Tab-separated table of C-alpha atoms in Angstrom:
chain	number	residue	atom	x	y	z
A	794	MET	CA	32.913	116.232	-4.386
A	795	ARG	CA	31.711	114.976	-1.037
A	796	VAL	CA	32.652	111.865	0.886
A	797	ARG	CA	29.892	109.780	2.572
A	798	LEU	CA	31.315	107.079	4.803
A	799	HIS	CA	29.055	104.196	5.891
A	800	SER	CA	31.014	103.506	9.136
A	801	ASP	CA	28.758	100.493	9.890
A	802	LYS	CA	30.354	98.771	6.842
A	803	CYS	CA	33.974	99.689	7.574
A	804	VAL	CA	36.013	96.839	9.051
A	805	GLY	CA	39.502	98.338	8.761
A	806	HIS	CA	40.927	96.990	5.460
A	807	GLY	CA	42.747	100.322	5.316
A	808	ARG	CA	42.819	100.550	1.506
A	809	CYS	CA	41.358	104.055	1.545
A	810	TYR	CA	43.976	105.776	3.759
A	811	VAL	CA	46.770	103.976	1.942
A	812	LEU	CA	45.621	105.007	-1.497
A	813	GLY	CA	44.159	108.334	-0.539
A	814	PRO	CA	46.146	109.503	2.512
A	815	GLU	CA	45.146	113.158	2.219
A	816	VAL	CA	41.481	112.372	2.012
A	817	TYR	CA	41.053	109.491	4.440
A	818	GLY	CA	42.546	109.019	7.878
A	819	GLU	CA	42.373	106.238	10.405
A	820	ASP	CA	41.113	106.010	13.961
A	821	GLU	CA	42.859	104.006	16.674
A	822	ARG	CA	41.377	100.781	15.389
A	823	GLY	CA	42.439	101.459	11.847
A	824	HIS	CA	38.885	102.243	10.645
A	825	CYS	CA	38.326	105.023	8.128
A	826	VAL	CA	37.972	108.678	9.251
A	827	PRO	CA	37.483	111.070	6.332
A	828	ALA	CA	39.688	114.236	6.761
A	829	ALA	CA	36.753	116.352	5.647
A	830	VAL	CA	33.366	115.864	3.964
A	831	GLU	CA	34.175	118.233	1.184
A	832	VAL	CA	37.030	117.028	-1.065
A	833	PRO	CA	39.043	119.819	-2.881
A	834	PRO	CA	39.352	119.218	-6.604
A	835	GLU	CA	43.122	118.508	-6.422
A	836	LEU	CA	42.379	115.469	-4.186
A	837	ALA	CA	39.578	114.028	-6.260
A	838	ASP	CA	41.776	111.203	-7.703
A	839	GLN	CA	42.759	110.173	-4.135
A	840	ALA	CA	39.152	110.192	-3.026
A	841	ARG	CA	38.175	107.949	-5.967
A	842	ALA	CA	41.059	105.565	-5.539
A	843	GLY	CA	40.151	105.048	-1.862
A	844	ALA	CA	36.405	104.725	-2.490
A	845	GLN	CA	36.676	102.276	-5.451
A	846	ASN	CA	39.152	100.038	-3.650
A	847	CYS	CA	37.094	99.542	-0.489
A	848	PRO	CA	36.193	95.877	-0.373
A	849	GLU	CA	33.167	96.576	1.809
A	850	SER	CA	31.723	99.437	-0.469
A	851	ALA	CA	31.775	101.609	2.701
A	852	ILE	CA	32.651	104.890	0.901
A	853	GLU	CA	30.243	106.775	-1.379
A	854	LEU	CA	31.301	109.804	-3.296
A	855	GLU	CA	28.842	112.478	-4.430
A	856	GLU	CA	30.321	114.165	-7.482
A	857	ASP	CA	29.487	117.831	-8.120
B	458	MET	CA	41.220	67.308	-15.728
B	459	SER	CA	37.910	68.891	-15.034
B	460	ALA	CA	37.455	70.051	-11.382
B	461	VAL	CA	33.694	69.816	-11.698
B	462	ASN	CA	31.433	66.780	-12.279
B	463	GLU	CA	28.385	68.366	-13.682
B	464	GLU	CA	26.130	65.312	-13.322
B	465	THR	CA	26.726	64.978	-9.569
B	466	GLY	CA	27.489	68.658	-8.919
B	467	GLU	CA	30.655	67.632	-7.137
B	468	VAL	CA	33.976	69.375	-7.213
B	469	HIS	CA	37.417	68.001	-6.622
B	470	PHE	CA	39.297	70.950	-5.292
B	471	PHE	CA	42.022	69.779	-2.950
B	472	ASP	CA	44.251	68.321	-5.579
B	473	PRO	CA	47.891	69.220	-5.943
B	474	ALA	CA	47.611	69.917	-9.699
B	475	VAL	CA	44.640	72.339	-8.944
B	476	ALA	CA	46.574	73.852	-6.127
B	477	ARG	CA	49.523	74.722	-8.462
B	478	CYS	CA	47.234	76.410	-11.026
B	479	PRO	CA	43.728	76.806	-9.743
B	480	HIS	CA	42.337	79.444	-12.101
B	481	ALA	CA	40.681	77.058	-14.609
B	482	ALA	CA	38.989	75.187	-11.805
B	483	TYR	CA	37.788	78.482	-10.236
B	484	ALA	CA	36.309	79.583	-13.629
B	485	GLU	CA	34.596	76.348	-14.126
B	486	MET	CA	32.997	76.367	-10.714
B	487	ARG	CA	31.833	79.995	-11.064
B	488	ALA	CA	30.203	79.212	-14.363
B	489	LYS	CA	28.862	75.664	-13.869
B	490	CYS	CA	28.093	75.274	-10.210
B	491	PRO	CA	28.550	78.439	-8.150
B	492	VAL	CA	27.546	76.511	-5.111
B	493	ALA	CA	28.825	72.989	-5.447
B	494	ARG	CA	29.249	69.897	-3.246
B	495	MET	CA	32.743	69.060	-2.237
B	496	SER	CA	33.853	65.498	-3.062
B	497	VAL	CA	34.536	63.263	-0.009
B	498	THR	CA	33.082	65.604	2.529
B	499	GLY	CA	29.849	66.403	0.654
B	500	MET	CA	29.894	69.964	2.086
B	501	PRO	CA	28.969	73.091	0.110
B	502	VAL	CA	31.584	75.209	-1.709
B	503	VAL	CA	30.751	78.794	-2.662
B	504	ALA	CA	32.626	80.234	-5.651
B	505	ARG	CA	31.204	83.656	-6.722
B	506	TYR	CA	32.390	86.919	-5.289
B	507	ASP	CA	28.937	88.263	-4.303
B	508	ASP	CA	28.078	84.998	-2.479
B	509	VAL	CA	31.477	84.795	-0.718
B	510	ALA	CA	31.285	88.461	0.337
B	511	TRP	CA	27.683	88.150	1.532
B	512	ALA	CA	28.548	85.103	3.679
B	513	LEU	CA	31.609	86.833	5.149
B	514	ARG	CA	29.451	89.826	6.131
B	515	ASN	CA	26.741	87.729	7.768
B	516	PRO	CA	28.298	85.862	10.682
B	517	GLN	CA	24.841	85.284	12.247
B	518	LEU	CA	24.210	82.892	9.350
B	519	PHE	CA	27.760	81.791	8.609
B	520	SER	CA	29.519	81.477	11.917
B	521	SER	CA	33.238	81.476	12.350
B	522	ASP	CA	33.014	79.522	15.582
B	523	MET	CA	34.083	76.027	14.516
B	524	SER	CA	35.802	75.252	17.798
B	525	ALA	CA	33.568	72.152	18.184
B	526	GLN	CA	34.275	70.922	14.604
B	527	MET	CA	37.926	71.684	14.234
B	528	LYS	CA	40.103	70.528	17.074
B	529	LEU	CA	43.658	71.760	16.829
B	530	GLY	CA	44.792	70.807	20.307
B	531	ASN	CA	42.969	73.859	21.848
B	532	GLU	CA	40.337	73.350	24.574
B	533	ARG	CA	38.642	76.698	24.153
B	534	PRO	CA	37.782	78.777	21.043
B	535	MET	CA	40.691	80.709	19.512
B	536	ILE	CA	40.330	84.464	20.063
B	537	PRO	CA	39.053	86.345	18.114
B	538	GLN	CA	38.632	83.988	15.095
B	539	GLN	CA	36.320	81.391	16.677
B	540	ILE	CA	34.057	83.947	18.397
B	541	ASP	CA	31.408	85.864	16.522
B	542	PRO	CA	30.005	89.385	17.108
B	543	PRO	CA	28.948	90.889	19.402
B	544	GLU	CA	31.456	89.179	21.763
B	545	GLN	CA	34.135	89.199	19.119
B	546	THR	CA	33.784	92.953	18.720
B	547	ARG	CA	34.996	93.458	22.263
B	548	TYR	CA	38.210	91.611	21.496
B	549	ARG	CA	38.707	93.345	18.173
B	550	ARG	CA	38.355	96.724	19.840
B	551	LEU	CA	41.332	95.782	21.926
B	552	LEU	CA	43.321	93.933	19.292
B	553	ASP	CA	42.922	96.196	16.216
B	554	PRO	CA	44.925	99.020	17.614
B	555	LEU	CA	47.716	96.562	18.399
B	556	PHE	CA	47.765	95.451	14.760
B	557	SER	CA	47.132	98.810	13.132
B	558	ARG	CA	48.983	99.819	10.015
B	559	ARG	CA	50.923	102.483	11.932
B	560	ARG	CA	52.063	100.064	14.515
B	561	MET	CA	52.988	97.381	11.937
B	562	GLU	CA	54.901	99.955	9.879
B	563	ALA	CA	57.085	100.610	12.894
B	564	LEU	CA	58.310	97.028	12.593
B	565	ALA	CA	59.353	97.412	8.961
B	566	PRO	CA	62.977	98.348	9.743
B	567	ALA	CA	63.457	95.188	11.784
B	568	VAL	CA	61.895	93.002	9.075
B	569	ARG	CA	64.173	94.677	6.536
B	570	VAL	CA	67.248	93.758	8.618
B	571	HIS	CA	66.017	90.152	9.009
B	572	ALA	CA	65.329	89.789	5.301
B	573	ASN	CA	68.905	90.924	4.515
B	574	GLN	CA	70.423	88.636	7.123
B	575	LEU	CA	68.651	85.722	5.503
B	576	ILE	CA	69.743	86.728	1.985
B	577	ASP	CA	73.360	87.182	3.247
B	578	ALA	CA	73.490	83.439	3.958
B	579	PHE	CA	72.856	82.283	0.404
B	580	GLU	CA	73.231	85.184	-2.087
B	581	LYS	CA	76.845	84.320	-3.084
B	582	GLY	CA	75.989	80.647	-3.572
B	583	GLY	CA	73.684	81.479	-6.557
B	584	GLU	CA	70.934	79.101	-5.449
B	585	CYS	CA	68.444	78.417	-2.663
B	586	GLU	CA	65.283	76.495	-1.884
B	587	PHE	CA	63.095	79.541	-1.292
B	588	ASP	CA	60.614	78.053	1.113
B	589	ALA	CA	63.117	76.810	3.691
B	590	ALA	CA	65.741	79.571	3.109
B	591	PHE	CA	63.505	82.629	3.155
B	592	ALA	CA	59.675	82.158	3.148
B	593	ILE	CA	59.525	80.133	6.332
B	594	PRO	CA	61.941	82.009	8.624
B	595	LEU	CA	61.063	85.657	7.587
B	596	PRO	CA	57.502	85.778	8.932
B	597	CYS	CA	58.678	84.042	12.097
B	598	THR	CA	61.428	86.495	12.809
B	599	ALA	CA	58.871	89.295	12.258
B	600	PHE	CA	56.573	87.641	14.770
B	601	LEU	CA	59.336	87.311	17.365
B	602	ALA	CA	60.071	91.012	16.999
B	603	LEU	CA	56.269	91.794	17.430
B	604	PHE	CA	56.029	89.633	20.528
B	605	GLY	CA	59.319	90.973	21.898
B	606	LEU	CA	60.740	87.483	22.068
B	607	PRO	CA	64.417	86.576	21.418
B	608	ALA	CA	65.295	85.751	17.763
B	609	SER	CA	67.006	82.629	19.123
B	610	ASP	CA	63.483	81.209	19.767
B	611	LEU	CA	62.941	80.806	15.995
B	612	GLN	CA	63.158	77.021	15.929
B	613	THR	CA	60.975	76.663	19.047
B	614	PHE	CA	58.298	78.798	17.369
B	615	LEU	CA	58.478	76.906	14.097
B	616	ASP	CA	58.159	73.552	15.888
B	617	MET	CA	55.199	74.709	17.975
B	618	LYS	CA	53.349	75.950	14.846
B	619	ASP	CA	54.125	72.785	12.743
B	620	GLY	CA	53.293	70.546	15.714
B	621	ILE	CA	49.689	71.870	15.464
B	622	ILE	CA	49.358	72.410	11.757
B	623	ARG	CA	51.319	69.399	10.398
B	624	PRO	CA	51.948	66.963	13.313
B	625	ALA	CA	52.591	64.132	10.812
B	626	LYS	CA	55.973	65.748	10.175
B	627	TYR	CA	57.113	64.654	13.693
B	628	LEU	CA	55.524	61.174	13.612
B	629	ALA	CA	56.497	57.845	12.089
B	630	SER	CA	54.471	57.143	8.925
B	631	PRO	CA	51.690	54.546	9.297
B	632	PRO	CA	52.938	51.006	8.448
B	633	ASP	CA	50.164	50.486	5.852
B	634	THR	CA	46.936	52.162	4.621
B	635	SER	CA	44.521	49.831	6.454
B	636	PRO	CA	41.625	51.584	8.250
B	637	GLU	CA	43.122	50.478	11.606
B	638	SER	CA	46.507	51.994	10.805
B	639	MET	CA	45.006	55.219	9.505
B	640	THR	CA	42.738	55.634	12.563
B	641	ALA	CA	45.754	55.110	14.836
B	642	PHE	CA	47.748	57.599	12.791
B	643	LEU	CA	44.999	60.202	13.123
B	644	ALA	CA	44.801	59.601	16.880
B	645	ALA	CA	48.558	60.001	17.137
B	646	GLN	CA	48.331	63.279	15.290
B	647	ASP	CA	45.624	64.555	17.652
B	648	ALA	CA	47.744	63.495	20.630
B	649	TYR	CA	50.797	65.365	19.193
B	650	ARG	CA	48.674	68.440	18.737
B	651	LYS	CA	47.472	68.320	22.322
B	652	GLN	CA	51.062	67.858	23.531
B	653	THR	CA	52.202	70.751	21.474
B	654	ALA	CA	49.370	72.941	22.723
B	655	ASP	CA	50.437	72.132	26.294
B	656	GLN	CA	54.007	73.015	25.376
B	657	MET	CA	52.816	76.323	23.887
B	658	PHE	CA	50.789	77.144	27.049
B	659	ALA	CA	53.862	76.528	29.217
B	660	TYR	CA	56.061	78.660	26.841
B	661	PHE	CA	53.624	81.569	26.911
B	662	GLU	CA	53.024	81.225	30.651
B	663	ASP	CA	56.732	81.562	31.185
B	664	GLU	CA	57.002	84.573	28.853
B	665	ILE	CA	53.984	86.242	30.513
B	666	ALA	CA	55.558	85.835	33.933
B	667	ARG	CA	58.820	87.333	32.560
B	668	THR	CA	56.903	90.232	30.965
B	669	GLU	CA	55.124	90.986	34.280
B	670	ARG	CA	58.392	91.420	35.878
B	671	ARG	CA	59.842	93.650	33.190
B	672	SER	CA	56.683	95.438	31.866
B	673	ARG	CA	57.731	95.393	28.179
B	674	ASP	CA	56.403	97.623	25.467
B	675	ASP	CA	55.510	94.867	22.946
B	676	LEU	CA	52.563	92.729	22.140
B	677	LEU	CA	52.654	90.524	25.291
B	678	GLY	CA	53.126	93.604	27.455
B	679	ALA	CA	50.184	95.238	25.736
B	680	LEU	CA	47.953	92.254	26.215
B	681	LEU	CA	48.893	92.025	29.917
B	682	GLY	CA	47.979	95.667	30.412
B	683	ALA	CA	44.762	95.510	28.331
B	684	GLU	CA	41.299	95.670	29.787
B	685	ILE	CA	37.883	94.907	28.465
B	686	GLU	CA	35.189	96.850	30.288
B	687	GLY	CA	37.459	97.397	33.214
B	688	GLN	CA	38.531	93.752	33.402
B	689	LYS	CA	42.081	92.589	32.728
B	690	LEU	CA	42.441	89.655	30.273
B	691	SER	CA	42.843	86.280	31.937
B	692	ARG	CA	45.861	84.042	31.306
B	693	GLU	CA	43.593	81.827	29.244
B	694	GLU	CA	42.433	84.686	27.135
B	695	ILE	CA	45.975	85.879	26.419
B	696	PHE	CA	46.975	82.350	25.552
B	697	ASP	CA	43.966	81.812	23.260
B	698	ILE	CA	44.992	84.950	21.380
B	699	CYS	CA	48.631	83.924	21.138
B	700	PHE	CA	47.641	80.469	20.013
B	701	LEU	CA	45.588	81.865	17.097
B	702	LEU	CA	48.271	84.377	16.113
B	703	LEU	CA	50.912	81.680	15.914
B	704	LEU	CA	48.753	79.451	13.758
B	705	ALA	CA	47.343	82.154	11.567
B	706	GLY	CA	50.238	84.432	11.149
B	707	LEU	CA	53.128	82.428	9.939
B	708	ASP	CA	52.157	79.923	7.286
B	709	THR	CA	49.908	82.426	5.503
B	710	VAL	CA	52.736	84.842	4.891
B	711	THR	CA	55.155	82.052	4.044
B	712	ALA	CA	52.719	80.802	1.409
B	713	THR	CA	52.180	84.290	-0.031
B	714	LEU	CA	55.946	84.920	-0.396
B	715	GLY	CA	56.313	81.599	-2.181
B	716	CYS	CA	53.447	82.167	-4.536
B	717	ASN	CA	54.742	85.681	-5.367
B	718	ILE	CA	58.311	84.659	-6.113
B	719	ALA	CA	57.278	81.558	-8.062
B	720	TYR	CA	54.930	83.671	-10.199
B	721	LEU	CA	57.652	86.276	-10.834
B	722	ALA	CA	60.266	83.625	-11.571
B	723	GLU	CA	57.956	82.150	-14.201
B	724	ASN	CA	56.840	85.561	-15.564
B	725	PRO	CA	60.103	87.550	-16.050
B	726	GLU	CA	58.403	90.177	-18.174
B	727	GLN	CA	56.153	91.053	-15.146
B	728	ARG	CA	59.227	90.963	-12.789
B	729	GLN	CA	61.026	93.401	-15.142
B	730	LYS	CA	58.315	95.964	-14.455
B	731	LEU	CA	59.092	95.799	-10.686
B	732	LEU	CA	62.799	96.012	-11.321
B	733	ALA	CA	62.333	99.024	-13.611
B	734	LYS	CA	59.908	100.707	-11.180
B	735	PRO	CA	60.028	99.511	-7.640
B	736	ASP	CA	57.187	101.911	-6.740
B	737	LEU	CA	54.960	99.250	-8.329
B	738	ILE	CA	55.657	96.819	-5.484
B	739	PRO	CA	52.716	97.734	-3.217
B	740	GLY	CA	50.398	97.353	-6.207
B	741	ALA	CA	52.015	94.109	-7.141
B	742	VAL	CA	51.562	92.797	-3.578
B	743	GLU	CA	47.796	93.559	-3.925
B	744	GLU	CA	47.493	92.099	-7.345
B	745	LEU	CA	49.348	88.890	-6.476
B	746	LEU	CA	47.204	88.563	-3.343
B	747	ARG	CA	44.206	88.586	-5.691
B	748	TRP	CA	45.603	86.430	-8.443
B	749	GLU	CA	47.446	83.849	-6.365
B	750	THR	CA	45.022	84.012	-3.291
B	751	PRO	CA	47.370	81.786	-1.231
B	752	VAL	CA	44.699	81.217	1.421
B	753	THR	CA	42.298	79.741	-1.158
B	754	ALA	CA	39.293	79.236	1.161
B	755	VAL	CA	37.891	79.862	4.560
B	756	PRO	CA	35.285	77.702	6.298
B	757	ARG	CA	32.098	78.871	7.983
B	758	LEU	CA	29.437	76.965	9.897
B	759	ALA	CA	25.933	77.396	8.665
B	760	THR	CA	23.686	78.273	11.725
B	761	GLU	CA	20.431	77.884	9.748
B	762	ASP	CA	19.194	76.290	6.560
B	763	VAL	CA	19.987	78.765	3.812
B	764	GLU	CA	19.263	78.545	0.072
B	765	MET	CA	21.996	79.909	-2.158
B	766	ARG	CA	21.550	79.878	-6.005
B	767	GLY	CA	19.172	76.950	-5.679
B	768	TYR	CA	21.445	74.972	-3.416
B	769	GLN	CA	20.104	73.948	-0.059
B	770	ILE	CA	22.741	74.656	2.598
B	771	LYS	CA	21.766	72.855	5.759
B	772	LYS	CA	22.142	74.084	9.358
B	773	GLY	CA	25.421	72.515	10.648
B	774	ASP	CA	27.112	72.349	7.238
B	775	ILE	CA	30.713	73.440	7.016
B	776	VAL	CA	30.595	75.857	4.096
B	777	THR	CA	33.817	76.473	2.120
B	778	LEU	CA	34.079	80.066	0.889
B	779	LEU	CA	36.338	79.859	-2.084
B	780	ILE	CA	38.190	83.161	-1.779
B	781	GLY	CA	40.407	82.365	-4.764
B	782	ALA	CA	37.408	81.874	-7.042
B	783	ALA	CA	35.750	85.130	-5.774
B	784	ASN	CA	39.055	87.077	-6.414
B	785	THR	CA	39.109	86.065	-10.059
B	786	ASP	CA	35.328	86.711	-10.747
B	787	ASP	CA	34.927	88.657	-13.950
B	788	GLU	CA	31.811	90.357	-12.490
B	789	HIS	CA	33.937	92.310	-9.990
B	790	PHE	CA	37.338	92.760	-11.637
B	791	SER	CA	37.954	94.171	-15.127
B	792	ASP	CA	40.086	91.786	-17.159
B	793	ALA	CA	40.003	89.463	-14.142
B	794	GLN	CA	42.218	86.769	-15.771
B	795	SER	CA	45.082	89.134	-16.364
B	796	VAL	CA	47.677	90.152	-13.811
B	797	ASP	CA	47.993	93.951	-13.686
B	798	PHE	CA	50.101	95.585	-11.050
B	799	GLU	CA	48.494	98.930	-11.802
B	800	ARG	CA	44.972	97.700	-11.505
B	801	GLU	CA	42.697	100.712	-10.657
B	802	ARG	CA	40.144	98.793	-8.632
B	803	ASN	CA	41.173	95.842	-6.571
B	804	ILE	CA	38.593	94.802	-4.005
B	805	HIS	CA	40.102	91.304	-3.390
B	806	LEU	CA	39.084	89.387	-0.379
B	807	ALA	CA	42.482	87.718	0.237
B	808	PHE	CA	42.192	88.923	3.872
B	809	GLY	CA	38.483	87.956	4.098
B	810	GLY	CA	35.917	90.587	4.798
B	811	GLY	CA	33.205	91.527	7.228
B	812	PRO	CA	33.838	91.527	10.960
B	813	HIS	CA	36.491	88.789	10.798
B	814	ARG	CA	38.689	90.635	8.350
B	815	CYS	CA	42.254	89.316	8.958
B	816	LEU	CA	43.594	90.929	12.055
B	817	GLY	CA	47.160	90.618	10.720
B	818	SER	CA	46.455	92.089	7.242
B	819	HIS	CA	48.514	95.237	7.912
B	820	LEU	CA	51.357	93.108	9.315
B	821	ALA	CA	51.215	90.805	6.307
B	822	ARG	CA	51.179	93.670	3.785
B	823	MET	CA	54.218	95.312	5.439
B	824	GLU	CA	56.153	91.979	5.537
B	825	LEU	CA	55.293	91.230	1.876
B	826	ARG	CA	56.259	94.721	0.683
B	827	VAL	CA	59.613	94.804	2.569
B	828	ALA	CA	60.464	91.209	1.465
B	829	MET	CA	59.691	91.948	-2.174
B	830	GLU	CA	61.737	95.162	-2.086
B	831	GLU	CA	64.747	93.588	-0.412
B	832	TRP	CA	64.670	90.356	-2.458
B	833	HIS	CA	64.573	92.220	-5.753
B	834	ARG	CA	67.238	94.720	-4.684
B	835	ARG	CA	69.642	91.912	-3.765
B	836	ILE	CA	68.600	89.121	-6.193
B	837	PRO	CA	66.890	90.775	-9.129
B	838	ARG	CA	67.231	88.020	-11.718
B	839	TYR	CA	66.329	84.559	-10.636
B	840	ARG	CA	64.681	81.558	-12.184
B	841	ILE	CA	63.424	78.178	-11.269
B	842	ALA	CA	66.275	75.667	-11.303
B	843	PRO	CA	66.364	73.916	-14.758
B	844	GLY	CA	64.393	70.731	-14.875
B	845	GLU	CA	62.668	71.406	-11.542
B	846	THR	CA	58.959	71.985	-10.834
B	847	PRO	CA	57.684	73.873	-7.776
B	848	THR	CA	55.150	71.919	-5.628
B	849	TYR	CA	52.122	73.560	-4.074
B	850	SER	CA	50.140	72.347	-1.139
B	851	PRO	CA	46.284	72.464	-1.400
B	852	GLY	CA	44.230	74.667	0.877
B	853	ILE	CA	46.934	77.062	1.894
B	854	ARG	CA	49.040	77.236	-1.320
B	855	GLU	CA	52.488	76.998	0.221
B	856	VAL	CA	55.137	76.527	-2.396
B	857	MET	CA	56.796	73.780	-0.406
B	858	TYR	CA	59.568	73.168	-3.000
B	859	LEU	CA	60.766	76.186	-4.889
B	860	PRO	CA	64.438	75.773	-6.086
B	861	LEU	CA	65.787	79.030	-7.445
B	862	VAL	CA	69.098	79.842	-9.156
B	863	TRP	CA	70.642	83.154	-10.177
B	864	ASP	CA	73.999	84.424	-11.391
B	865	ALA	CA	75.971	85.140	-8.265
């Protein structure tokens, strides 16, 4: 699974790094910074929780 | 009562009965007139999630700068709310880090202490009026901690906020309802707002001078040290930020606390889930933000003629984006009319969206979580006092009267 962040859409709601703290991090402004593009299988649930709870639809996941 | 008049396409939204339980009115509006005309003002109201989200993300069409239309005693636009991108972005770059989740979480221990101090005062009595005893003072003490101001300034802060938001509280009621009396009463309210704004300016001027001498590590200190493109913020800019924070940051959390506790008092089976599993509290905070949506609507100024679902929005219209209706839209939430603390996908817009996403959202979430944890740890089983009915204010759904009892 790969994370594609559309950073132009992110406004810092912060749902992703609260719900998926090992997949998503935050920059100084509280905007999303993915820990890595490639998500290990054990973190897939965190990746999905963060992506589907983004109110701006800023995160896309590419499933394998 | 139906909130919608289908013949005229008008909605009556700002009604206390609707404020107490707005869900039926929301559903009716989404289904029958997703863009409706507000009674009295004749201005458009937008009810569906997609439309509300689209307007929030397009500030070039739906501007947040209503400083000319909404006078709250301020002479300049409030920063950053009444300024749109690209200028607004410069302020948000500076302010977002000061309100980041990390920084707000650092305030959690202080909020926990304050919550317990408030509860200490009434726990053994077995009753309280929740709004006055807890919901109003808690966010204010959190704010004082954030600003680095003394807790003894609580009443001063509350009076400054209310002097702007509800000046009528400090004025004699008009003698009658004649147009002359009402016009005079509105003028007196404006004068009181102006006077309060001057008082706030003097208060912050004083605190800024003190901060300059002591160089404190708190919000005022950070604003004093902050620079935009190599330029320090002016006194006016710092004040315009503080003015907004005071108006936007206190009543909203007060209202949310009241809505949450009133809901849980009336739905003990839901409350039992939180008592059995306190880990559900963060999810409950999100779900109740969605379901209750205490800030029911935000206004935007149309900068051009726009057609939305066949409705002609005219340039200059003040458009009401009905966040509460968006947050209960079946198109975007599964089983939208049920309250589920373990909802898998919750993309509510209780903090708005787009570039004006609530600056204080991480502060609010932390305050709500800590307050819910401490309240339920100390007073797990409470109910609305027998024979009493909570009262909700329209617009911002503050539960202005919430008498609770419990076995002490």
